Coordinates of C-alpha atoms and ligand atoms in Angstrom, one line a residue:
M177 CA -22.9 82.9 16.6
E178 CA -24.6 80.6 16.8
Q179 CA -23.1 77.0 18.8
T180 CA -22.9 74.3 16.6
Q181 CA -23.0 71.1 18.8
T182 CA -21.9 67.6 18.4
P183 CA -24.2 65.7 19.5
V184 CA -22.9 62.4 21.4
R185 CA -22.7 59.1 20.4
K186 CA -25.5 56.8 21.7
Q187 CA -24.5 53.6 23.1
R188 CA -24.7 51.5 21.5
I189 CA -26.8 47.8 21.8
L190 CA -26.7 43.9 20.2
S191 CA -28.8 41.6 21.2
G192 CA -30.1 38.6 19.8
I193 CA -32.8 35.5 20.0
Q194 CA -32.5 32.0 18.4
P195 CA -35.8 30.9 15.8
T196 CA -36.4 27.6 17.6
G197 CA -39.7 28.3 17.5
T198 CA -42.7 29.7 19.5
P199 CA -40.5 32.4 21.7
T200 CA -41.6 31.6 25.8
L201 CA -43.2 34.5 27.9
G202 CA -39.9 34.5 29.3
N203 CA -38.2 34.9 26.7
Y204 CA -40.7 38.1 26.5
I205 CA -40.3 39.5 29.4
G206 CA -36.7 38.6 30.0
A207 CA -35.6 40.3 27.1
M208 CA -37.6 41.2 23.9
R209 CA -40.2 43.9 26.3
N210 CA -36.6 45.9 26.7
W211 CA -35.6 45.7 23.9
K212 CA -38.5 48.1 23.2
L213 CA -38.0 50.4 26.0
L214 CA -34.2 50.6 25.7
E215 CA -35.3 52.3 21.4
D216 CA -34.9 55.6 22.5
E217 CA -32.1 56.4 24.5
Y218 CA -30.0 53.6 22.6
D219 CA -28.7 52.6 18.7
C220 CA -29.4 49.8 18.5
L221 CA -29.5 46.0 16.5
Y222 CA -30.9 43.4 17.5
M223 CA -31.2 39.8 15.2
V224 CA -32.3 36.7 14.9
A225 CA -30.0 34.4 15.8
D226 CA -30.1 31.4 13.1
L227 CA -26.5 30.5 12.8
H228 CA -27.4 29.3 16.5
T229 CA -29.5 27.6 16.0
I230 CA -28.0 24.6 13.4
T231 CA -26.2 23.7 16.8
V232 CA -29.7 21.8 16.4
R233 CA -30.9 20.2 13.7
Q234 CA -33.1 21.2 12.4
E235 CA -35.7 20.4 9.9
P236 CA -35.1 23.7 6.8
A237 CA -38.7 24.2 5.7
K238 CA -40.4 24.6 9.6
F239 CA -37.0 26.2 10.6
R240 CA -37.0 29.2 7.4
Q241 CA -40.9 29.9 8.7
N242 CA -39.3 29.8 12.5
A243 CA -36.8 32.5 11.4
M244 CA -39.6 34.5 9.6
Q245 CA -42.0 34.3 12.7
M246 CA -39.8 35.4 14.8
L247 CA -39.2 38.3 13.2
G248 CA -42.7 39.0 12.9
L249 CA -42.7 38.3 16.9
L250 CA -40.3 41.4 16.9
L251 CA -42.1 43.5 14.7
A252 CA -45.0 43.2 16.3
S253 CA -43.1 43.9 19.8
G254 CA -43.4 46.8 18.9
L255 CA -39.5 47.7 17.2
D256 CA -39.2 49.9 15.1
P257 CA -36.9 49.1 12.5
K258 CA -36.1 52.7 11.3
K259 CA -35.3 53.0 15.1
S260 CA -33.6 50.0 16.0
V261 CA -31.9 47.5 13.4
L262 CA -33.0 44.1 13.0
F263 CA -31.8 41.9 10.7
F264 CA -30.9 37.6 10.6
Q265 CA -27.5 36.4 11.9
S266 CA -26.8 34.5 8.6
H267 CA -27.2 37.9 6.1
V268 CA -24.6 39.7 7.5
H269 CA -21.7 37.3 7.0
Q270 CA -18.7 38.8 8.7
H271 CA -20.2 36.9 11.9
A272 CA -19.0 33.8 11.0
E273 CA -15.7 34.9 9.4
L274 CA -15.7 37.0 13.2
A275 CA -15.8 33.5 14.8
W276 CA -13.5 31.8 13.0
L277 CA -10.8 34.5 13.8
L278 CA -11.7 34.6 17.7
D279 CA -11.5 30.8 17.5
C280 CA -8.3 31.4 17.1
Y281 CA -8.1 32.9 20.3
T282 CA -10.2 30.9 23.3
Y283 CA -9.1 28.1 24.6
M284 CA -10.4 24.5 24.9
G285 CA -10.5 24.7 28.3
E286 CA -12.6 27.7 28.8
M287 CA -15.5 26.6 26.0
S288 CA -16.0 22.6 28.0
R289 CA -16.6 25.0 31.4
M290 CA -19.8 26.3 29.8
T291 CA -23.0 25.2 31.5
Q292 CA -25.1 25.5 28.3
F293 CA -22.6 22.9 26.2
K294 CA -22.9 20.4 29.4
D295 CA -26.2 21.0 29.4
K296 CA -26.8 20.6 25.3
S297 CA -24.5 17.5 24.8
A298 CA -26.4 15.5 27.1
K299 CA -29.4 16.2 26.0
H300 CA -28.4 15.9 22.6
A301 CA -26.3 13.0 22.9
D302 CA -26.2 11.8 18.9
N303 CA -25.0 15.2 17.4
I304 CA -22.8 17.2 20.1
N305 CA -21.1 19.1 17.3
C306 CA -18.1 21.4 17.1
G307 CA -20.1 24.0 17.0
L308 CA -22.2 23.1 19.6
F309 CA -19.0 23.0 21.6
T310 CA -17.8 27.0 20.3
Y311 CA -21.4 28.6 20.6
P312 CA -20.0 31.1 23.1
V313 CA -17.4 31.7 20.5
L314 CA -19.7 32.8 17.8
M315 CA -22.1 35.0 20.2
A316 CA -19.5 37.1 21.1
G317 CA -18.0 37.7 17.6
D318 CA -22.1 38.9 17.8
I319 CA -21.3 41.1 20.4
L320 CA -17.8 42.7 19.0
L321 CA -18.7 42.7 16.1
Y322 CA -20.5 46.6 16.9
Q323 CA -19.2 47.9 19.8
A324 CA -22.0 46.4 21.8
N325 CA -21.3 48.6 25.3
L326 CA -24.7 47.0 26.3
V327 CA -26.0 43.0 26.1
P328 CA -30.1 43.0 27.0
V329 CA -30.3 39.6 28.0
G330 CA -32.0 37.1 30.6
K331 CA -29.9 35.7 33.5
D332 CA -29.2 32.3 31.5
Q333 CA -26.7 34.4 29.3
T334 CA -24.6 35.9 31.7
Q335 CA -21.8 32.7 31.3
H336 CA -22.0 34.1 27.6
L337 CA -21.2 37.3 28.2
E338 CA -18.0 36.9 30.5
I339 CA -16.3 34.8 28.5
C340 CA -17.2 37.0 25.8
R341 CA -15.7 40.4 27.7
D342 CA -13.0 37.6 28.6
I343 CA -12.5 37.0 24.5
A344 CA -12.5 40.5 23.9
Q345 CA -9.7 41.8 26.5
R346 CA -7.0 38.6 25.5
V347 CA -7.5 39.6 22.1
N348 CA -7.0 43.6 23.1
G349 CA -4.2 42.5 24.9
L350 CA -2.1 41.4 21.8
Y351 CA -3.7 44.1 19.3
G352 CA -4.3 47.1 21.2
N353 CA -7.9 48.9 21.2
V354 CA -9.8 46.8 18.7
F355 CA -13.1 45.8 20.8
T356 CA -15.3 47.8 22.8
I357 CA -15.7 45.6 26.0
P358 CA -19.7 44.8 26.7
E359 CA -21.5 44.8 30.0
G360 CA -25.2 43.0 30.6
Y361 CA -28.6 44.9 31.1
Y362 CA -30.6 42.9 32.8
S363 CA -34.2 43.5 33.9
K364 CA -35.0 44.3 37.8
V365 CA -37.8 41.6 38.3
G366 CA -37.7 39.0 35.1
A367 CA -34.2 38.3 34.0
R368 CA -35.2 34.4 34.8
V369 CA -38.6 33.7 34.7
Q370 CA -38.9 30.3 35.4
S371 CA -40.8 26.5 34.4
L372 CA -44.7 26.8 35.4
Q373 CA -44.7 23.8 36.5
D374 CA -40.6 22.5 37.9
P375 CA -39.9 27.0 39.6
A376 CA -37.0 25.1 39.6
R377 CA -35.7 25.6 36.4
K378 CA -35.9 28.3 33.9
M379 CA -39.1 28.3 31.6
S380 CA -37.5 26.7 28.4
K381 CA -39.7 26.3 24.6
S382 CA -37.8 22.7 25.2
D383 CA -39.5 21.4 28.3
A384 CA -43.2 20.2 28.7
E385 CA -46.3 22.6 27.2
D386 CA -47.3 22.9 30.3
S387 CA -44.1 24.6 32.0
F388 CA -44.3 27.5 29.5
I389 CA -46.4 30.2 28.2
S390 CA -45.9 30.4 24.9
V391 CA -46.0 34.2 23.4
L392 CA -48.9 32.9 21.3
D393 CA -50.3 30.4 22.8
T394 CA -54.5 31.2 23.3
P395 CA -56.3 33.0 26.6
D396 CA -57.2 29.4 26.8
V397 CA -54.5 28.0 26.3
I398 CA -52.5 30.5 29.1
R399 CA -55.8 30.2 31.8
R400 CA -55.5 25.9 31.6
K401 CA -51.7 26.1 32.0
Y402 CA -51.7 29.3 35.0
R403 CA -53.7 26.7 37.1
R404 CA -52.2 24.0 37.6
A405 CA -49.0 25.5 37.5
V406 CA -46.7 24.8 40.7
T407 CA -47.3 26.6 43.6
D408 CA -47.0 24.9 47.3
S409 CA -49.1 23.9 50.9
L410 CA -48.1 27.3 52.5
A411 CA -50.8 28.9 51.3
S412 CA -49.9 32.4 51.8
I413 CA -48.3 34.7 49.0
R414 CA -44.7 36.3 49.6
F415 CA -41.5 36.4 47.8
D416 CA -39.9 34.3 48.5
P417 CA -37.7 32.6 45.5
E418 CA -36.3 30.4 48.3
N419 CA -39.5 28.6 50.2
Q420 CA -41.7 30.0 47.3
P421 CA -40.3 29.4 44.1
G422 CA -43.7 29.0 42.3
V423 CA -45.9 31.2 44.0
S424 CA -42.7 33.6 43.8
N425 CA -42.5 33.4 40.0
L426 CA -45.7 34.5 39.5
L427 CA -46.0 37.9 41.4
S428 CA -42.2 38.3 39.2
I429 CA -43.9 37.8 36.3
I430 CA -47.0 40.5 37.3
S431 CA -44.5 42.2 38.3
A432 CA -42.7 42.6 35.8
L433 CA -45.5 43.0 33.4
T434 CA -47.3 45.3 35.4
G435 CA -44.1 47.6 36.1
E436 CA -45.5 47.6 40.2
D437 CA -42.6 47.3 42.8
M438 CA -42.9 44.0 43.8
E439 CA -43.9 45.0 47.4
K440 CA -47.2 46.5 45.9
V441 CA -47.8 43.8 44.1
V442 CA -47.4 41.2 47.3
A443 CA -49.5 43.9 49.1
S444 CA -52.5 43.9 46.4
F445 CA -52.7 39.8 47.5
E446 CA -53.3 40.8 51.4
G447 CA -56.1 37.9 52.2
K448 CA -56.2 35.9 49.0
G449 CA -54.8 33.1 47.7
Y450 CA -54.2 31.4 45.3
G451 CA -57.4 31.1 43.2
D452 CA -57.0 34.8 43.2
L453 CA -53.2 34.8 42.1
K454 CA -53.2 32.5 38.9
A455 CA -56.9 34.4 38.3
A456 CA -54.6 38.0 38.4
V457 CA -51.0 36.3 36.7
T458 CA -53.9 34.8 33.9
D459 CA -55.7 38.5 32.6
V460 CA -52.1 40.3 32.9
T461 CA -50.7 38.2 31.0
I462 CA -53.3 37.5 28.4
E463 CA -53.3 41.3 28.0
T464 CA -50.1 41.8 27.6
L465 CA -50.3 39.3 24.8
A466 CA -53.3 40.6 23.3
P467 CA -52.4 43.5 21.1
I468 CA -48.9 41.4 20.0
Q469 CA -50.0 38.4 18.3
A470 CA -53.6 41.0 16.7
E471 CA -49.5 42.6 15.4
F472 CA -48.0 39.4 14.4
A473 CA -51.2 38.3 13.1
R474 CA -50.8 41.5 10.1
V475 CA -47.3 42.0 10.2
M476 CA -47.6 38.3 9.2
K477 CA -49.4 38.7 5.9
D478 CA -46.4 41.7 5.2
K479 CA -44.0 40.3 3.1
K480 CA -42.7 42.4 1.4
Y481 CA -42.7 45.0 4.8
M482 CA -41.1 42.3 6.3
E483 CA -38.4 41.6 3.8
E484 CA -37.5 45.2 3.2
V485 CA -36.7 45.3 7.0
Y486 CA -34.2 42.6 6.9
R487 CA -32.6 43.6 3.7
E488 CA -32.3 47.0 4.7
G489 CA -31.1 45.7 8.1
A490 CA -28.6 43.7 7.2
Q491 CA -27.1 46.0 4.8
R492 CA -26.8 48.7 8.0
A493 CA -25.3 45.8 10.0
G494 CA -23.2 44.5 7.5
A495 CA -21.4 47.5 6.9
I496 CA -20.6 47.9 10.7
A497 CA -19.5 44.6 11.3
E498 CA -17.1 45.5 8.2
R499 CA -15.2 48.1 10.1
T500 CA -14.6 45.5 12.7
L501 CA -13.7 42.6 11.4
Q502 CA -11.2 44.5 8.7
K503 CA -9.7 46.7 12.1
L504 CA -8.7 43.8 13.8
M505 CA -7.9 41.2 10.2
K506 CA -5.4 44.3 10.4
K507 CA -3.9 44.2 13.9
I508 CA -3.1 40.1 13.2
G509 CA -1.1 41.4 10.2
Y510 CA -3.6 40.1 7.5
V511 CA -3.0 40.6 3.2
A512 CA -5.7 44.5 3.1
K513 CA -7.8 44.1 0.4
Ligands
TYM808 P1 -32.7 32.8 23.4 O1 -33.2 32.0 21.9 O2 -32.2 31.2 24.1 O3 -33.5 33.6 24.5 C1 -32.9 34.5 24.6 C2 -33.5 35.9 25.1 O4 -33.9 35.6 25.8 C3 -33.9 35.4 27.1 N1 -34.5 34.3 28.4 C4 -35.4 34.1 29.9 N2 -35.3 35.7 30.0 C5 -36.2 35.0 31.3 N3 -36.3 34.0 31.5 C6 -36.3 32.9 30.9 N4 -37.2 32.1 31.7 C7 -35.7 32.9 29.8 N5 -35.5 32.4 28.9 C8 -34.2 33.0 27.8 C9 -31.7 34.9 27.4 O5 -31.6 35.3 27.9 C10 -32.2 35.8 25.5 O6 -31.6 36.8 26.5 N6 -27.2 32.8 22.8 C11 -28.9 33.4 23.1 C12 -28.6 33.9 21.7 C13 -27.4 35.4 21.4 C14 -27.8 35.7 21.8 C15 -26.1 37.0 21.2 C16 -27.7 37.1 22.7 C17 -26.8 34.3 20.2 N7 -25.6 35.9 19.9 C18 -25.6 38.0 20.9 C19 -27.5 38.0 22.9 C20 -26.1 38.8 22.0 C21 -30.2 32.3 22.8 O7 -29.7 31.3 23.1 O8 -30.9 33.2 23.6

């Protein structure tokens, strides 16, 4: 007799990226690139985190354009919408609803300790809104709605992930097994790509132009930015983030993009100088981004295809999200619909 095997459910992944302009090489190395690598092994949902974006004021037409561009870039980075669910967060209303419920299980003290809140409220002192304060609760809900096991993110999101686990454990403690407790998933190299101008800070698109590479930068711009990247006066190519943060950052980018071990990368520069290091990081960056940029230009012309992708994505995501939301509402004691 033929034996039927019960299929083992793949582990689930959820991650998101904000459409706040063109993503940087940091976003690409720390997050987007891994999303593609995980696509076959896991059941993946990836969203354009557009609800998060309005914690900082947006110009409507530009915001809409950035959101479509971000979806275009996710497709161009190789994600396959037949395998992964790709969607806009704002199209799945359960995100906003769960955020409210979870707000009531999160303490003011926990939120006020978040470093991102402190940083952003210093940067936007004229608009310290409640959304900025409760942002980590919305993010916790994003993850918990899908019962995600793993969350592939860069190191800057660690604190948000920890609070997500705390909230989930608190709710589970009160009502039993409601949420899967998620784990962070970080790249071995490149989980924190640093600024080219100030290697003590993370590469961020809200800093000065020359401090980051955007995934849509032309070869000339990439060349110029790396040429101006800060190194040091030690004239030695070693991976030593503490004493040589600029040089180590460039080495990490090379290692992340080529997939070669750091030791091998460092060895390949023996007897060479910073000019060679900059030339190598320039070449590998241009090589990596060229096919993404070409595919991006192609996919952005196909609005109909993009619409199909995000509509179907929202439907598939919404079905999962609704189950979790109903489960929690029942446990809390709401009258069933
Ligand atoms: P966001 O849009 O700032 O960044 C998207 C992803 O890129 C990573 N990243 C970096 N990785 C390495 N080096 C850098 N310099 C660098 N800069 C950014 C981030 O860690 C992130 O993984 N709150 C999130 C979006 C979000 C989310 C979620 C993520 C909303 N809901 C649920 C995971 C799960 C954010 O603002 O990422």
